[in-house]
Backbone as a ProteinNet text record, in pm:
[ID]
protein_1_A
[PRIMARY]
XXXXXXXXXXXXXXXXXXXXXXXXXXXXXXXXXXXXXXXXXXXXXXXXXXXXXXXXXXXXXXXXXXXXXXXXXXXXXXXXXX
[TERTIARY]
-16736.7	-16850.2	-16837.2	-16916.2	-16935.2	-16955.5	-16905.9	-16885.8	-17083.6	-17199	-17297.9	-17345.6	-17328.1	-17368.8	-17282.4	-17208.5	-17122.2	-17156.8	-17227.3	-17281.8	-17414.3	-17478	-17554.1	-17622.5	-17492	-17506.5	-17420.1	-17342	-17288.5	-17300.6	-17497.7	-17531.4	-17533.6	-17525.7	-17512.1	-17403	-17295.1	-17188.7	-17118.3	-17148	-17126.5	-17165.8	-17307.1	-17382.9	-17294.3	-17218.9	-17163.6	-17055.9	-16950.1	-16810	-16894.5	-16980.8	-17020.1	-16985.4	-17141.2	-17106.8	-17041.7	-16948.4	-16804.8	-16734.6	-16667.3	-16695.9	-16665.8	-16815.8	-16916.4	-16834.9	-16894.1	-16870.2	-16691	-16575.5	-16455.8	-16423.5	-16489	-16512.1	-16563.5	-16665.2	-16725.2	-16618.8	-16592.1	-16470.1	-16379.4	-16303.6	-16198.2	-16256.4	-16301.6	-16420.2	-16442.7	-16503.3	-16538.2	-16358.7	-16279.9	-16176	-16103.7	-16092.6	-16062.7	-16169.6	-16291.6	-16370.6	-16351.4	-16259.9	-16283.7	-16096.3	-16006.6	-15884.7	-15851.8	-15781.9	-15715.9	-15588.6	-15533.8	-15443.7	-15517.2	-15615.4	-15712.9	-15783.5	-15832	-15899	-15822.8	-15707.2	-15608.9	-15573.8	-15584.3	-15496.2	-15609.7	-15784.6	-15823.4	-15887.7	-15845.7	-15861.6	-15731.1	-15606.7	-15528.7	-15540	-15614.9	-15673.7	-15765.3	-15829.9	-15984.7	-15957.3	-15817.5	-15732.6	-15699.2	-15607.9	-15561.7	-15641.5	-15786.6	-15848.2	-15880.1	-15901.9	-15962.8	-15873.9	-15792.9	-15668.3	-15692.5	-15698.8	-15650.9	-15800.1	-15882.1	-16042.1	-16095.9	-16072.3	-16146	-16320.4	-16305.2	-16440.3	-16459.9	-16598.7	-16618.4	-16596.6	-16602.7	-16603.7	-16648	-16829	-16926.3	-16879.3	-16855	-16813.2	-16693.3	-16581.8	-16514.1	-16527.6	-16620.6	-16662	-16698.3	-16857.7	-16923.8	-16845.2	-16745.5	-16679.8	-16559.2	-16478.2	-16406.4	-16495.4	-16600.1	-16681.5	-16741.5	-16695.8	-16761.6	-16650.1	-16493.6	-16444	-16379.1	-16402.5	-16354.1	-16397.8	-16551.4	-16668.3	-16592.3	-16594.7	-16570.3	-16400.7	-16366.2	-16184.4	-16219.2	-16281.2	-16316.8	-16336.2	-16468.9	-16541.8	-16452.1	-16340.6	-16249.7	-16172.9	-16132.2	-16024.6	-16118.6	-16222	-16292.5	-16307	-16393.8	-16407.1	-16350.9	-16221	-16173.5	-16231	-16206	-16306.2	-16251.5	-16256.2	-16196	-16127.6	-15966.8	-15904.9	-15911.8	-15880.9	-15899.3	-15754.8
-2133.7	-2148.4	-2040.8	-1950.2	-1852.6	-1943.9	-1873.9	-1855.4	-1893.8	-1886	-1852.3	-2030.4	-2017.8	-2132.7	-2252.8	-2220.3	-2332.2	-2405.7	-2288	-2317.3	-2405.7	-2393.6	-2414.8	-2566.4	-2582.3	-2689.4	-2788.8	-2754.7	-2854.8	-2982	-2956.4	-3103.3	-3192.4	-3172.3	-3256.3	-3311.4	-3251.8	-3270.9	-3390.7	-3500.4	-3653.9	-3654.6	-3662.6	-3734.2	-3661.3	-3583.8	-3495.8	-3580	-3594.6	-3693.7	-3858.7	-3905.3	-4063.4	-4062.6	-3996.3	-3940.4	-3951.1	-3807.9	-3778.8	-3973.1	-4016.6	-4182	-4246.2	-4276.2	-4345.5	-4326.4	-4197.9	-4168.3	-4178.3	-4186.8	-4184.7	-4326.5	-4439.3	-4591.4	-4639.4	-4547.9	-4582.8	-4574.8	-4444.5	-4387.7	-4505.2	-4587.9	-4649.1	-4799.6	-4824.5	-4940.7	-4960.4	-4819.9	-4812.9	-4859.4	-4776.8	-4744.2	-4908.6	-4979.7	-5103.2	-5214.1	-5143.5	-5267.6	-5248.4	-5097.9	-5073.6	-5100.8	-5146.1	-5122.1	-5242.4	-5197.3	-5327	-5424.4	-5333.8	-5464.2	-5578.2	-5580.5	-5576.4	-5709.3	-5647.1	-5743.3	-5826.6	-5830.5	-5914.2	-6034.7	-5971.7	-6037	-6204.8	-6104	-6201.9	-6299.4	-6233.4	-6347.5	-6479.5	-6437.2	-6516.7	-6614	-6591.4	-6676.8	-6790.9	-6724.6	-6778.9	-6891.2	-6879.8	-6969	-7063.3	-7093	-7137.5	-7253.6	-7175.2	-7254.7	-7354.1	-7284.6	-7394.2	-7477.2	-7486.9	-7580.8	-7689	-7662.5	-7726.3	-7797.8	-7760	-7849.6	-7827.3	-7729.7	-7673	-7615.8	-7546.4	-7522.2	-7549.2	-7548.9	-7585.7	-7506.7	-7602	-7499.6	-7422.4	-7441.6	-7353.1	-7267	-7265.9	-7137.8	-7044.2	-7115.5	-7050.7	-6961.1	-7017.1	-6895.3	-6816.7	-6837.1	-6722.4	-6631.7	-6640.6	-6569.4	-6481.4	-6606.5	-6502.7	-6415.9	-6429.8	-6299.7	-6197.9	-6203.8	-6116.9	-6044.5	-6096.4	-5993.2	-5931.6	-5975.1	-5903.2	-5782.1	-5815.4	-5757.6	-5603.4	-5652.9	-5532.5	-5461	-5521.3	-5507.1	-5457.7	-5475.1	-5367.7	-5250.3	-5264.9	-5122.5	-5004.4	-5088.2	-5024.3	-4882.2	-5016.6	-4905.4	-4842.4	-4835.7	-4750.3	-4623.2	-4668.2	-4527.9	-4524.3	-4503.4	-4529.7	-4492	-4527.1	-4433.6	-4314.5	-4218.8	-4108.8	-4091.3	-4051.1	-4068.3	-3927	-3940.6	-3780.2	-3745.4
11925.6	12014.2	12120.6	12151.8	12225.5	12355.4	12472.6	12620.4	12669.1	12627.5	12679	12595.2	12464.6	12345.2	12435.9	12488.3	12531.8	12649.6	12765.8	12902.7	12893.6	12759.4	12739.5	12671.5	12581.7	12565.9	12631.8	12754	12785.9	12876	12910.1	12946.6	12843.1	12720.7	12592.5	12585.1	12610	12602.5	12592	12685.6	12667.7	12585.4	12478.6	12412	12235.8	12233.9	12128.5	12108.4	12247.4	12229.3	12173	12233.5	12195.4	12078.1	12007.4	11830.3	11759.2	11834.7	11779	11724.6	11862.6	11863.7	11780.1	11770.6	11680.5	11512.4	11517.7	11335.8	11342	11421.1	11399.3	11395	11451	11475.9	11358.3	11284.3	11192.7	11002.6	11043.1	10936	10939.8	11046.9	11035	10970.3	11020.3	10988.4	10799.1	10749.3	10626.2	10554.8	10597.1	10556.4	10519.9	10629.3	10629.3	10548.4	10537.8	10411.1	10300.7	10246.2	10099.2	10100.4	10192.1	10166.3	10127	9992.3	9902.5	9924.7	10048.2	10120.7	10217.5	10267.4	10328.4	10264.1	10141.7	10035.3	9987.7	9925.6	9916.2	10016.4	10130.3	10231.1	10254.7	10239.8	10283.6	10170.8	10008.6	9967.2	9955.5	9967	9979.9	10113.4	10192.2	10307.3	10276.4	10154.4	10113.3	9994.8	9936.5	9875.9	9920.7	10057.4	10148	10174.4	10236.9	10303.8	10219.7	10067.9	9956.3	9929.1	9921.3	9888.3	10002.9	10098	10212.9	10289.7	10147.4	10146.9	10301.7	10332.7	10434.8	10405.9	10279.6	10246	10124.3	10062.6	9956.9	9809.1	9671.5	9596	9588.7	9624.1	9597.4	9672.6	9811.1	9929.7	9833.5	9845	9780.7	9642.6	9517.4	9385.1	9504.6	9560.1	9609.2	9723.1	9771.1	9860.1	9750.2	9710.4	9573.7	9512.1	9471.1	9400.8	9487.9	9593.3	9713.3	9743	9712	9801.4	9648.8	9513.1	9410.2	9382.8	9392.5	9329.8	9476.6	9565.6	9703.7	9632.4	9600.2	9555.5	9423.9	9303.7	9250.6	9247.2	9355.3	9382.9	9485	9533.8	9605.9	9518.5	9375.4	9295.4	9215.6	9172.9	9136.6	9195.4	9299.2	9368.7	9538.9	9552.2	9642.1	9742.7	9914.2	10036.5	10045.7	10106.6	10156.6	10243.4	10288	10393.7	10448.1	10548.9	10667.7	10626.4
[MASK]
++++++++++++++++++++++++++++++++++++++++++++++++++++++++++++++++++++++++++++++++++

């Protein structure tokens, strides 16, 4: 970034770091919905709870198929790490 490009945009400047932010908040975020320790962890929770007749069967298929179907699509096409 040139000396003049720089003077220039640097009433923006806050609004560039937010962004910045944002999409690095966002990256970690993705990272942790597609991560398979992650998915694991919380279906062995989702076990737990079922055992321990906290929630129902029905809850439990439809949540087991929610975080497989996600735990699948994980090892398929994994996210991208920085």
């Amino acid at each position: 970034m040139g000396l003049i490009t720089g003077i220039l945009t640097l009433p923006i400047a806050p609004v560039r770091g937010v962004v910045w932010v944002a999409e690095k908040l966002n990256d970690a975020a993705e990272r942790e919905l597609h991560d398979p320790g992650v998915l694991r962890a919380q279906l062995a929770i989702l076990n737990r709870e079922f055992e321990q007749g906290d929630i129902s069967l029905e809850e439990f298929e439809r949540e087991e198929e929610r975080l497989l179907d996600r735990l699948y699509a994980a090892r398929v096409a994994p996210a991208p790490h920085d």
